[in-house]
Amino acid sequence: MLKITNLKAEVDGKEILRGINLEVKPGEIHAIMGPNGSGKSTLASVLAGRDIFKVTGGKVEFKGKNLLNLIPEERSREGIFLAFQYPVEIPGVSITNFMRAAVDEHRKHKGLDPMNASQFLRYMKEKKALVELDAKLEGRAVNEGFSGGEKKKNEIFQMAMLEPDLAILDETDSGLDIDALKVVANGVNKLKTKENAAIVITHYQRLLDYIVPDIIHVLYNGRIVKTGGRELALELEKYGYDEIKKEADKRF
Amino acid sequence: MTQTNIKNKTFVDLYSGTEDFLLPHTVRKKSVNLFDKIKLPDNKTENWRKFKSEPIFEHHYSLGKKLNVDTKDLDSLSFFEPSGNYVILVNGFFYSGNVKKPDLNNNVFIGSLKDAQKTHPEIISDRLHVQNAKTENYFSVLNDAYAKDGAFVYVPENVILDEPIYIMHFIQSDNGNIFSQNRNLIIAGKNTAFKIIHTYHSLSSDFSFNNSITDIFADENAQLEYYLFEGEGNTAAHINHININSEKGSSFKSNIVTFCGSAVRNNFYAEFKNEHAAVDLQGIYMPDKEQTVDNFIEINHAKPNCRSNQVFKGIIDNKAVAVFTGKVFVARDAQKTDSAQSNQNLLLTDYARIHSRPQLEIYADDVICSHGSTTGQLDKEALFYMKTRGVPEKRAKTMLMKAFLRDVTDKINADRYREYVNFLISKRLKGQSPESLCAVKVCPSC
């Protein structure tokens, strides 16, 4: 589904991604772990199409298309979803109107007619239940005055609404208490099918107790320096990143 | 003779002959003399620095006549309810033909100010012209000297009206450019509560210049909502004076939508005549092309315990210019004054300009006065966020701009009118030009 080959990217002339290789197949959950500043969020942003990052080399293929040629809204409609580490507040735009526009555009892309108001509201209600999003939030402006937990739940709610092929969850666990974490993870698990895939970016292994990855990668200094199964996360939890860092520093 | 006086003369000439003017002879005599001397405001005139009056005078005007309006034009204004109470003015003259007479009880008067001078002389005489050096300027003096008619709304003590009262002005040309003046008087008697929807439209694409004054009296405990819509076309210049006199315990809530006009200047002057009164001014403006919208607001907290609030928001496109001046004067003994002011602007191009000037003059020591002004572009983070959900840039921008104006438009407490305003804003933000939207025949159902 997603094939990243030797991806390099920089911001303000500073190289952050130094040759990423990663392949995600349908049905898989990949976790990307790594110390602060390793390039995890940059990778997520580059995949979503944030223009402050300049891609200086490599290829990203998504469902056979050159992802890097698409603008962010096209990537979304093609099936990429980024759950933000810091969801943006949009005063004056209600969640309902925002999602209405997004779902409309996704349907248009698929050649489907827009849903009528009652269909849409029913659809929204169903998805809201999935992430236990408080009903009173829907009339409110997007993320405005939301708690950290509500913001993250709202990200997963949007993911549920848009049913992406590939979800990228950028530090979705940051700022969450354990109850909110469970709700969010539960939502992600319910949305998981054999056809879709997810990349879970996290600093801590805690989230991976709830969203169980098939493959774990360790990102350090802009490169994936180690890949393994679930046991890798436990190892990191126990020994930290120091060993891996030392090893990687020797190699590069 | 200076150049300005030639300009003055052009206007005076429009009124040659034996004319039936609105203001009493004694008052007019003074104004006529003053107008002869007064100079057109220019960039050296404090309070008018950024407003370019000169371009108004690039055209030759003739005085607008009493003309007919097609009732079809009224129908297309979807906020308008023909069953409601209204007064229509064409080129500043009361228009009575072919429209329903207001159905009035409780001695409410809605009609021509000129006519009302005969029927309500005692009510009108001491309110028609309140001399005030603070508000006097070239255009107000011109109106004082030569205005002939306008709307008069009188709601006597203790009357509460649920349905809005419409005051609708049309510029209509039979051939050529139009100069028109109107002088309106609104009296909200003691303990009254009602809404006014005051609109300006143009039915002509010729150049026009409209010079208006509206004097508003909110008597003791009156609750008045005043909605002003400025939608004359892109060939229209409009100088609009609104003077508000707030008596004890009164509340004046206003919302001003400046939608079209080549050059629009709003001069608001509100004075607290007694304690515990409130004035709330909200406004939006969306100039495009090379339009100018200049809101000049002066609030005189002459008495203690009064509250004023100003919220103005603008979206400025192309090479348009917007000016916002919010003056708040708090007199020495006006303790416990509560005054807030906010002006926010979005500039859509590198050429669009905003001059935002808060001016606070505070002589009392126990007051709360706040002001804030922001100018910027659309939030790039929000745009990116929306795009990552599949919303295309253009649609996302439209949504953000609507959202920007929403807290002001949401406060319009007259459903049909609010819908009309939101409809026009949506069209406009989707890229429809103001010229086509300011034509009267645009409405949700047309």
XYZ file of C-alpha atoms in Angstrom, chain B residues 22-437:
416
model
C -36.328 70.171 6.049
C -34.568 72.182 8.702
C -36.092 75.387 10.022
C -35.034 78.564 8.278
C -33.031 79.908 11.251
C -30.936 76.776 11.537
C -30.480 76.480 7.822
C -29.282 80.044 7.434
C -26.351 79.242 9.709
C -25.597 75.990 7.918
C -25.820 77.578 4.475
C -23.321 80.231 5.538
C -21.066 77.659 7.137
C -21.184 75.423 4.102
C -20.041 78.299 1.986
C -16.804 78.409 3.980
C -16.203 74.875 5.085
C -13.582 72.859 3.257
C -13.770 69.393 1.905
C -11.934 67.066 4.287
C -8.589 65.904 2.967
C -5.589 64.004 4.268
C -4.767 66.895 6.571
C -8.169 66.863 8.230
C -7.894 64.962 11.495
C -10.584 62.239 11.579
C -10.681 62.059 7.774
C -7.021 61.453 7.004
C -7.404 58.181 5.193
C -10.692 58.866 3.491
C -10.363 60.157 -0.030
C -13.195 62.588 -0.627
C -11.785 63.906 -3.898
C -12.816 60.971 -6.129
C -16.456 61.586 -5.220
C -16.150 64.867 -7.039
C -14.790 63.419 -10.228
C -18.345 63.034 -11.425
C -21.061 65.546 -12.143
C -24.298 64.809 -10.414
C -27.809 65.984 -10.765
C -30.177 66.006 -7.890
C -32.112 62.759 -7.606
C -35.796 63.093 -8.343
C -38.831 61.492 -6.806
C -39.043 58.397 -8.955
C -40.957 55.153 -8.814
C -39.568 51.860 -7.689
C -40.729 48.597 -9.101
C -42.316 46.505 -6.382
C -40.570 43.521 -7.996
C -37.317 45.001 -6.794
C -38.674 44.974 -3.285
C -39.744 41.366 -3.573
C -36.217 40.304 -4.385
C -34.977 41.647 -1.072
C -35.700 38.465 0.758
C -35.348 39.920 4.238
C -38.192 42.266 3.509
C -41.665 41.339 4.615
C -44.269 43.237 2.627
C -46.736 42.623 5.419
C -44.431 44.445 7.799
C -44.120 48.091 8.564
C -41.894 50.046 6.310
C -40.996 53.332 4.776
C -39.438 53.607 1.344
C -37.381 56.493 0.106
C -36.166 57.050 -3.415
C -33.267 59.440 -3.872
C -34.018 60.684 -0.381
C -37.683 61.393 -1.012
C -40.531 59.611 0.677
C -42.184 57.225 -1.733
C -45.818 56.508 -1.145
C -46.997 55.185 -4.505
C -47.817 51.567 -5.021
C -46.797 50.384 -1.578
C -48.884 49.375 1.362
C -49.510 51.975 4.021
C -48.054 50.832 7.320
C -50.626 49.286 9.536
C -50.075 51.090 12.768
C -51.454 51.098 16.248
C -50.514 52.826 19.450
C -49.683 56.109 17.691
C -46.578 54.660 16.131
C -45.459 56.739 13.169
C -43.451 55.368 10.260
C -43.210 57.615 7.258
C -41.861 60.833 5.839
C -40.050 63.212 8.141
C -41.195 66.122 6.030
C -44.822 65.093 6.407
C -44.387 64.390 10.085
C -43.210 67.928 10.684
C -46.832 68.897 10.153
C -48.386 66.107 12.202
C -45.787 65.804 14.991
C -44.268 69.299 15.206
C -43.668 69.291 18.949
C -41.921 65.899 18.956
C -39.702 66.665 16.035
C -38.731 70.271 16.533
C -36.308 69.874 19.429
C -34.791 66.631 18.153
C -34.378 67.354 14.481
C -31.214 69.277 14.734
C -29.046 69.000 17.794
C -26.109 71.287 17.233
C -22.938 69.411 18.019
C -19.491 70.671 17.205
C -18.121 67.141 17.588
C -20.033 65.779 14.667
C -19.978 68.780 12.396
C -18.167 68.319 9.119
C -18.421 69.254 5.472
C -20.986 66.600 4.683
C -23.126 67.041 7.785
C -23.328 70.759 7.148
C -24.310 70.085 3.545
C -27.109 67.888 4.829
C -28.168 70.441 7.441
C -28.358 73.103 4.811
C -30.098 71.277 2.002
C -31.762 68.020 3.074
C -35.383 67.849 2.051
C -36.789 64.637 3.415
C -36.069 61.336 5.060
C -37.657 58.724 7.232
C -39.287 59.378 10.550
C -39.919 56.561 12.981
C -41.617 57.384 16.222
C -42.490 54.735 18.740
C -44.208 56.314 21.733
C -43.791 55.340 25.366
C -44.321 51.743 26.470
C -44.874 50.335 22.982
C -43.209 47.036 22.203
C -43.082 45.873 18.585
C -42.151 42.314 17.702
C -41.847 42.785 13.973
C -39.002 44.879 12.601
C -39.560 48.267 11.024
C -37.932 48.688 7.629
C -36.434 51.895 6.371
C -35.357 51.313 2.795
C -33.513 53.778 0.638
C -33.103 53.400 -3.083
C -30.971 55.332 -5.477
C -32.789 55.492 -8.779
C -31.626 57.348 -11.815
C -33.668 58.316 -14.867
C -30.627 59.535 -16.729
C -27.179 60.236 -15.343
C -25.415 60.512 -12.038
C -27.375 61.123 -8.908
C -26.720 63.159 -5.840
C -29.099 62.519 -3.022
C -29.462 63.386 0.620
C -31.647 62.017 3.326
C -32.250 62.971 6.887
C -33.775 60.376 9.153
C -35.050 60.617 12.663
C -35.746 57.656 14.907
C -37.295 58.171 18.297
C -37.576 55.236 20.653
C -39.797 56.497 23.436
C -39.542 55.578 27.093
C -39.772 51.809 27.794
C -40.103 50.881 24.138
C -38.566 47.849 22.484
C -38.266 47.341 18.736
C -35.965 46.646 15.823
C -35.135 48.693 12.785
C -33.702 47.353 9.583
C -32.302 50.316 7.705
C -31.052 49.545 4.218
C -29.493 51.382 1.311
C -29.670 50.025 -2.226
C -29.092 51.291 -5.695
C -31.248 50.478 -8.685
C -28.960 52.293 -11.053
C -25.477 51.647 -12.322
C -24.788 55.352 -12.829
C -22.526 57.068 -10.377
C -24.218 58.276 -7.261
C -23.379 60.095 -4.097
C -25.622 59.723 -1.106
C -25.230 61.931 1.935
C -27.210 60.696 4.918
C -27.822 61.648 8.495
C -29.797 59.527 10.914
C -30.457 60.886 14.375
C -31.480 58.289 16.879
C -32.957 58.870 20.302
C -33.133 56.017 22.755
C -35.211 57.426 25.583
C -35.282 56.124 29.129
C -35.144 52.305 29.218
C -35.722 51.984 25.475
C -34.353 48.796 23.949
C -33.525 49.482 20.345
C -31.895 47.165 17.847
C -30.680 48.906 14.736
C -29.497 46.969 11.689
C -27.872 48.941 8.948
C -27.194 47.500 5.530
C -25.102 49.438 3.048
C -25.494 47.839 -0.331
C -25.419 50.590 -2.867
C -23.544 49.516 -5.950
C -19.923 49.819 -6.813
C -20.460 53.175 -8.428
C -21.941 54.628 -5.274
C -20.312 56.861 -2.727
C -22.064 57.043 0.599
C -21.369 59.325 3.520
C -23.486 58.199 6.421
C -23.816 59.939 9.771
C -25.475 58.129 12.614
C -25.930 60.021 15.830
C -27.104 58.162 18.875
C -28.490 59.819 21.977
C -28.770 57.388 24.853
C -30.913 58.182 27.823
C -30.988 56.537 31.224
C -31.133 52.755 31.209
C -31.493 52.546 27.440
C -29.877 49.932 25.273
C -28.869 50.521 21.679
C -27.637 47.488 19.795
C -26.449 47.906 16.295
C -25.044 45.852 13.506
C -23.700 47.419 10.351
C -23.018 45.489 7.204
C -21.117 47.456 4.594
C -21.355 45.304 1.560
C -20.905 47.546 -1.442
C -20.009 51.076 -2.356
C -17.033 52.692 -4.057
C -16.413 54.845 -1.010
C -18.353 54.500 2.193
C -17.779 56.551 5.268
C -19.747 55.857 8.423
C -19.628 58.468 11.104
C -21.067 57.078 14.295
C -21.422 59.348 17.226
C -22.975 58.019 20.420
C -23.474 60.106 23.496
C -24.608 58.933 26.905
C -27.000 61.576 28.139
C -27.643 59.757 31.380
C -26.476 56.799 33.460
C -26.829 53.028 33.081
C -27.165 53.050 29.323
C -25.468 50.738 26.871
C -24.356 51.076 23.275
C -23.265 48.069 21.300
C -21.866 48.630 17.819
C -20.936 45.691 15.674
C -19.998 45.788 12.081
C -18.569 43.936 9.157
C -17.132 45.280 5.946
C -15.864 43.494 2.872
C -14.377 45.977 0.447
C -13.050 44.718 -2.862
C -11.422 46.228 -5.960
C -10.482 49.804 -5.129
C -13.270 50.430 -2.691
C -12.832 52.282 0.556
C -14.793 51.662 3.727
C -14.118 54.014 6.589
C -15.793 53.500 9.948
C -15.296 56.403 12.270
C -16.770 55.819 15.697
C -16.893 58.192 18.553
C -18.453 57.276 21.858
C -18.888 59.960 24.408
C -19.114 58.571 27.919
C -20.348 61.849 29.345
C -22.111 60.131 32.262
C -21.071 57.453 34.752
C -22.120 53.790 34.811
C -22.539 53.336 31.088
C -21.291 50.547 28.892
C -20.149 50.613 25.309
C -18.833 47.898 23.068
C -17.468 47.981 19.531
C -16.689 44.920 17.477
C -15.752 45.507 13.848
C -14.471 42.875 11.482
C -13.333 43.286 7.932
C -12.206 41.162 5.023
C -10.289 43.319 2.614
C -9.663 42.093 -0.898
C -7.714 43.298 -3.935
C -6.604 46.906 -3.613
C -9.361 47.923 -1.253
C -8.756 50.104 1.763
C -10.505 49.933 5.089
C -10.239 52.427 7.898
C -11.352 51.924 11.450
C -11.160 54.633 14.061
C -12.644 53.913 17.438
C -12.643 56.954 19.680
C -13.800 56.608 23.232
C -14.067 59.678 25.372
C -14.634 59.215 29.098
C -15.502 62.405 30.973
C -13.950 63.217 34.343
C -16.944 62.147 36.389
C -17.981 59.220 34.181
C -16.869 56.668 36.778
C -17.605 52.966 36.347
C -17.507 53.324 32.598
C -17.115 49.994 30.882
C -15.901 50.270 27.341
C -14.505 47.635 25.037
C -13.352 47.810 21.479
C -12.083 45.280 19.017
C -11.200 45.562 15.364
C -10.069 42.505 13.435
C -9.092 42.379 9.820
C -8.177 39.828 7.234
C -6.154 41.045 4.314
C -6.573 38.810 1.304
C -3.924 40.348 -0.915
C -0.621 42.161 -0.554
C -2.282 45.338 -1.812
C -5.251 45.397 0.531
C -4.856 47.899 3.328
C -6.304 48.593 6.741
C -5.735 51.613 8.932
C -6.910 50.754 12.406
C -6.759 53.401 15.091
C -8.095 53.043 18.588
C -8.199 56.365 20.393
C -8.969 56.434 24.055
C -9.327 59.665 25.944
C -10.008 58.904 29.581
C -10.417 61.485 32.314
C -12.122 59.361 34.960
C -10.079 57.018 37.158
C -12.445 54.175 37.944
C -13.127 52.730 34.508
C -12.623 49.579 32.484
C -11.547 50.341 28.946
C -10.095 47.772 26.623
C -9.195 47.829 23.009
C -7.558 45.494 20.583
C -6.805 45.391 16.927
C -5.502 42.534 14.822
C -4.654 42.307 11.183
C -3.594 39.200 9.432
C -4.033 36.579 6.815
C -5.966 33.364 7.120
C -4.549 30.923 9.637
C -2.182 28.706 7.640
C -2.226 25.925 10.231
C -6.011 25.757 10.114
C -5.920 25.716 6.316
C -3.460 22.831 6.276
C -5.472 20.942 8.850
C -8.622 21.298 6.767
C -6.824 20.254 3.614
C -5.560 17.078 5.266
C -9.234 16.171 5.647
C -9.784 16.504 1.930
C -11.277 19.982 1.887
C -9.831 21.912 -1.049
C -8.045 25.158 -0.388
C -10.738 27.391 -1.836
C -13.522 25.809 0.148
C -11.415 25.815 3.304
C -10.684 29.510 2.848
C -14.353 30.297 2.370
C -15.194 28.382 5.529
C -12.522 30.190 7.518
C -13.626 33.592 6.281
C -17.255 32.882 7.089
C -16.173 31.683 10.494
C -14.207 34.869 10.989
C -17.357 36.951 10.481
C -19.683 34.557 12.231
C -19.607 35.924 15.756
C -20.785 39.259 14.377
C -23.399 37.936 11.963
C -24.737 35.493 14.562
C -25.734 38.422 16.720
C -28.172 39.718 14.130
C -31.382 39.103 15.974
C -33.726 39.285 12.976
C -33.897 35.907 11.273
C -34.770 36.812 7.716
C -32.336 39.662 7.617
C -29.553 37.524 9.107
C -30.199 34.860 6.486
C -30.021 37.471 3.741
C -26.711 38.779 5.061
C -25.282 35.262 5.410
C -26.443 34.432 1.918
C -24.676 37.450 0.450
C -21.540 36.773 2.462
C -21.444 33.164 1.275
C -21.826 34.192 -2.353
C -19.229 36.835 -1.964
C -16.718 34.568 -0.250
C -17.220 32.009 -2.962
C -15.893 34.588 -5.347
C -18.933 36.339 -6.734
C -18.134 39.967 -7.417
C -19.740 42.658 -5.305
C -21.135 44.380 -8.424
C -23.336 41.441 -9.204
C -24.330 40.939 -5.584
